[in-house]
XYZ file of C-alpha atoms in Angstrom:
342
model
C 39.600 34.258 25.145
C 39.063 37.661 23.208
C 38.629 37.691 19.412
C 37.669 40.286 16.747
C 35.047 39.272 14.050
C 34.953 41.183 10.654
C 31.727 40.516 8.896
C 28.388 39.935 10.412
C 26.086 38.166 8.034
C 24.385 34.907 8.507
C 27.377 33.235 9.985
C 29.591 35.710 11.369
C 27.117 37.138 13.636
C 26.145 33.685 14.851
C 29.778 32.647 15.445
C 29.864 35.615 17.545
C 26.878 34.699 19.392
C 27.983 31.326 20.134
C 31.281 32.444 21.197
C 29.912 34.617 23.840
C 27.598 32.058 25.117
C 30.796 29.910 25.719
C 32.383 32.970 27.679
C 34.283 34.520 24.913
C 34.702 38.391 24.564
C 33.958 39.490 20.822
C 34.877 42.708 19.327
C 32.729 42.930 16.168
C 32.853 44.841 12.856
C 30.742 45.332 9.795
C 30.162 47.801 7.182
C 26.771 48.126 8.311
C 26.495 49.620 11.579
C 23.175 48.325 12.665
C 24.520 44.693 12.625
C 27.125 45.440 15.458
C 24.253 47.231 17.254
C 22.308 44.201 17.140
C 24.911 41.960 18.493
C 25.877 44.633 21.310
C 22.760 43.674 22.446
C 23.839 39.799 23.172
C 27.194 41.627 24.668
C 29.468 42.274 21.957
C 31.568 45.111 21.695
C 30.905 47.000 18.115
C 33.738 49.169 16.562
C 33.181 51.540 13.671
C 36.618 50.689 11.786
C 39.309 47.918 11.708
C 41.817 50.618 13.387
C 39.558 50.735 16.223
C 39.385 46.809 16.408
C 42.993 46.231 16.377
C 43.670 48.960 18.853
C 40.798 47.322 21.367
C 42.229 43.970 21.340
C 45.131 42.822 23.398
C 48.257 41.394 21.789
C 48.529 38.718 20.610
C 45.489 39.616 18.604
C 43.266 37.335 16.627
C 40.644 38.562 14.160
C 38.184 36.464 12.411
C 37.083 37.303 8.795
C 33.864 35.924 8.094
C 33.154 37.748 4.469
C 32.442 36.094 0.898
C 35.458 34.993 -1.020
C 36.938 37.355 -3.533
C 37.607 41.096 -3.703
C 36.019 42.231 -0.122
C 37.863 39.400 1.495
C 41.395 40.288 -0.145
C 40.805 44.023 0.881
C 39.990 43.164 4.617
C 43.139 40.805 5.138
C 45.338 43.316 3.249
C 43.987 46.014 5.525
C 44.699 43.983 8.655
C 48.105 42.872 7.544
C 48.864 46.481 7.665
C 47.332 47.129 10.995
C 48.518 44.052 12.865
C 51.809 43.238 14.548
C 54.148 40.374 14.918
C 52.368 37.430 16.494
C 48.908 38.244 15.663
C 46.581 36.049 13.669
C 44.159 36.240 10.924
C 41.372 33.448 10.438
C 39.528 33.631 7.060
C 36.466 31.348 8.014
C 34.818 31.912 4.720
C 34.685 29.859 1.547
C 37.984 30.837 0.060
C 40.047 29.286 -2.857
C 42.896 27.227 -0.993
C 45.431 28.614 -3.245
C 44.645 32.350 -2.285
C 44.771 30.914 1.282
C 48.582 29.760 0.282
C 49.669 32.983 -1.199
C 48.187 35.092 1.890
C 49.966 32.999 4.434
C 53.384 33.567 2.839
C 52.433 37.426 2.434
C 51.290 37.559 5.905
C 54.335 35.424 7.151
C 56.751 37.791 6.083
C 55.349 40.484 8.329
C 55.347 37.991 11.236
C 51.762 37.285 11.279
C 50.068 33.839 11.352
C 47.095 33.147 8.490
C 44.675 30.403 9.399
C 42.018 29.374 6.913
C 39.038 27.852 8.541
C 36.336 25.946 6.373
C 33.314 26.210 8.252
C 30.048 24.125 7.895
C 26.918 24.523 9.797
C 24.787 27.316 7.859
C 22.207 29.160 9.903
C 21.684 26.324 12.408
C 25.492 26.334 13.475
C 24.633 28.870 16.672
C 22.580 26.241 18.004
C 24.146 22.889 16.475
C 27.555 24.035 16.379
C 29.900 24.439 13.431
C 32.027 21.678 11.516
C 35.501 23.009 11.166
C 38.219 22.144 8.687
C 41.352 24.187 9.814
C 44.592 24.823 7.812
C 47.746 26.794 9.346
C 50.657 26.790 11.590
C 50.258 24.308 14.255
C 51.185 26.434 17.114
C 48.839 29.270 16.158
C 46.160 26.626 15.761
C 46.888 25.005 19.106
C 46.756 28.709 20.771
C 43.192 29.161 19.394
C 41.776 25.780 20.575
C 39.482 27.207 23.086
C 37.818 29.499 20.287
C 37.511 26.373 17.908
C 36.420 24.124 20.675
C 33.620 26.609 21.539
C 32.461 26.743 18.187
C 32.371 23.074 17.511
C 29.280 20.703 17.931
C 30.975 18.311 20.418
C 30.502 14.674 20.760
C 26.515 15.068 20.881
C 24.793 11.848 20.443
C 26.447 10.261 17.470
C 27.788 6.979 18.210
C 31.785 6.927 18.801
C 33.689 5.240 15.760
C 35.492 2.077 16.721
C 39.284 1.951 16.624
C 39.780 5.476 16.743
C 42.470 4.987 19.645
C 45.484 6.964 18.830
C 43.867 9.297 16.156
C 43.288 12.992 16.630
C 40.391 13.583 19.420
C 39.326 16.908 18.024
C 37.716 15.046 15.129
C 35.234 13.607 17.380
C 34.421 17.031 18.740
C 33.638 18.461 15.337
C 36.955 20.302 14.116
C 40.300 19.054 12.812
C 43.656 20.705 12.003
C 43.769 19.470 8.482
C 47.320 20.561 7.567
C 49.270 23.632 6.595
C 47.970 26.695 4.906
C 45.403 26.178 2.394
C 44.414 22.610 3.562
C 41.586 23.782 5.568
C 39.665 25.072 2.785
C 40.949 22.551 0.413
C 38.947 19.733 2.781
C 36.024 22.323 2.910
C 36.087 22.873 -0.873
C 35.819 18.970 -1.385
C 33.346 18.914 1.394
C 31.127 21.136 -0.617
C 31.662 19.404 -3.767
C 30.372 16.086 -2.104
C 27.430 18.199 -0.847
C 26.565 19.078 -4.632
C 26.260 15.180 -5.371
C 24.417 14.307 -2.402
C 21.726 17.075 -2.828
C 21.595 16.326 -6.641
C 20.855 12.541 -5.782
C 18.086 13.409 -3.370
C 16.738 16.082 -6.131
C 16.694 13.312 -8.646
C 15.280 10.918 -6.639
C 12.253 12.827 -5.544
C 11.791 14.159 -9.235
C 11.361 10.125 -10.296
C 8.866 9.531 -7.462
C 6.977 12.637 -8.493
C 6.608 11.873 -11.975
C 5.120 8.165 -11.491
C 2.125 9.453 -12.176
C 3.171 10.670 -15.697
C 0.320 10.560 -18.318
C 3.184 8.935 -20.636
C 3.087 5.998 -18.458
C 0.444 3.083 -18.610
C -2.464 3.386 -16.218
C -1.533 0.487 -13.999
C 1.878 1.641 -13.664
C 1.013 5.218 -12.384
C 1.157 5.761 -8.563
C 0.577 9.067 -6.983
C 3.246 9.076 -4.450
C 3.023 10.939 -0.992
C 6.559 12.796 -1.097
C 6.270 14.152 2.489
C 5.548 10.798 3.699
C 8.247 8.962 1.811
C 10.616 11.838 3.039
C 9.667 10.861 6.328
C 10.097 7.370 6.303
C 13.316 7.452 4.978
C 14.355 9.623 7.794
C 13.894 6.770 10.378
C 16.466 3.947 9.985
C 17.099 4.225 6.230
C 20.852 4.280 4.814
C 19.930 7.243 2.873
C 19.133 9.247 6.118
C 20.685 12.646 6.640
C 20.613 16.407 7.532
C 19.798 17.040 3.904
C 16.825 14.696 3.721
C 15.746 16.066 7.157
C 15.616 19.490 5.341
C 13.937 18.026 2.467
C 11.260 16.488 4.603
C 10.627 19.639 6.443
C 10.050 21.492 2.950
C 7.796 18.821 1.770
C 5.725 18.730 4.918
C 5.170 22.424 4.536
C 4.372 22.693 0.841
C 4.545 19.330 -0.911
C 4.661 21.198 -4.536
C 7.646 23.504 -3.231
C 5.700 26.590 -4.803
C 7.668 29.123 -3.089
C 10.757 27.869 -5.283
C 11.531 28.579 -8.900
C 14.265 25.714 -9.027
C 17.238 28.248 -9.778
C 20.065 26.421 -8.091
C 23.232 28.927 -7.512
C 26.884 27.621 -6.910
C 28.970 29.565 -4.893
C 32.198 28.438 -6.284
C 33.501 25.311 -4.287
C 32.040 22.944 -6.647
C 33.894 24.442 -9.729
C 37.203 24.496 -7.725
C 36.525 20.715 -6.810
C 36.075 20.005 -10.264
C 39.162 21.922 -11.074
C 41.039 19.968 -8.347
C 39.957 16.589 -9.954
C 41.041 17.596 -13.221
C 44.559 18.669 -12.009
C 44.903 15.319 -10.070
C 43.483 13.268 -12.972
C 40.774 12.106 -10.776
C 37.585 10.846 -12.268
C 34.824 12.702 -10.395
C 31.631 12.217 -12.687
C 28.812 12.731 -10.049
C 30.288 16.130 -8.799
C 30.901 17.441 -12.193
C 27.363 16.378 -13.184
C 25.901 17.865 -9.999
C 27.712 21.070 -10.733
C 26.615 21.043 -14.289
C 22.717 20.340 -13.251
C 23.289 23.931 -11.415
C 24.066 25.664 -14.475
C 21.040 24.157 -16.356
C 18.880 24.897 -13.375
C 19.153 28.540 -14.542
C 17.693 27.934 -17.667
C 14.594 25.724 -16.934
C 13.329 24.265 -13.635
C 12.049 20.732 -12.418
C 10.708 19.657 -9.312
C 13.947 18.363 -8.303
C 15.631 21.305 -8.590
C 12.752 23.194 -6.592
C 13.894 20.556 -3.880
C 17.548 21.558 -4.408
C 16.602 25.470 -3.508
C 14.500 23.963 -0.652
C 17.628 22.122 0.658
C 19.969 25.224 0.418
C 17.540 27.519 1.970
C 16.978 24.997 4.725
C 20.557 24.806 5.720
C 22.063 28.112 4.662
C 19.178 30.582 4.376
C 20.264 30.919 0.455
C 17.844 32.793 -1.549
C 17.167 31.916 -5.244
C 18.762 34.410 -7.368
C 20.676 36.213 -4.651
C 23.825 34.257 -3.332
C 24.718 36.984 -0.944
C 21.376 37.793 0.188
C 19.938 37.545 3.495
C 16.886 34.933 4.186
C 13.919 35.818 6.172
C 14.322 34.046 9.441
C 10.707 33.613 10.079
C 10.386 31.606 6.793
C 13.057 29.040 7.921
C 11.872 25.760 9.423
C 12.985 24.629 13.114
C 16.112 22.768 12.987
C 15.862 19.048 13.680
C 16.535 17.942 17.291
C 18.986 15.187 16.544
C 22.172 15.991 14.620
C 23.763 13.502 12.496
């Protein structure tokens, strides 16, 4: 298939690369021309403006926006709405607030355009591992683009199949689902990220407790000098707390057990706050997720070892640089991805 991709940052560029590797054609645009030129070497066709992208694509067109939530995404989608024709589709693959998706879908539907919200998880390793996708929008539009989603998804891999799935949607086993109508995809991804906050905080606090077992405030015979890299590694092997986040923690600790390159400043990109807001609206207790969000707020004031581990994990899976939420990571500084997906 042919698709336009707007926004060639960490994930946008890798989405284009994975699609081209699967045989799809990508017409790409970014405000920074160098980003498009870099993808041209991989087979993409860069353009210098949205108008040129729309002109180059054959109807029915599909354009995937991979930009930060907020003003820039609003502006790009509004511009595309004026350029596209009835039957064309806009996909927002960023971390947009789901209520904005509902509003946009209604506005674009008045022009005969399809709007799909695609919660996309996979970080900087998605180009190799594949992307977990949670998709919202009209069923027929999602179905037409199944070859795109299938190419981006990780596939079955070596993960054991869940018993008794029988009549359930087979796409979930491949790593993507049609979650529901417009907004549902980003809502599921929003809660996914809220859970991510809680999981990361649990690891961070646990390793902080381990590290401080040699505290001078403890009796001499109760002090242990524990080897955190070894503990992280052994927990990866058969433990019930094994996960990709633990893999990333083990990699970071093996490289530098003091995490001296991290200050412990932990940003939040919005989804955690929105998850807590949704919990309040639904009157659902969410103590862990709320506490994890507040811990990130506190991390910007003083930094513990646990907060350094949070920073290390965020850098590992998403290339997030402390204090520069939208900044690009230095690829040379990132560790190699784990060989086995979980």
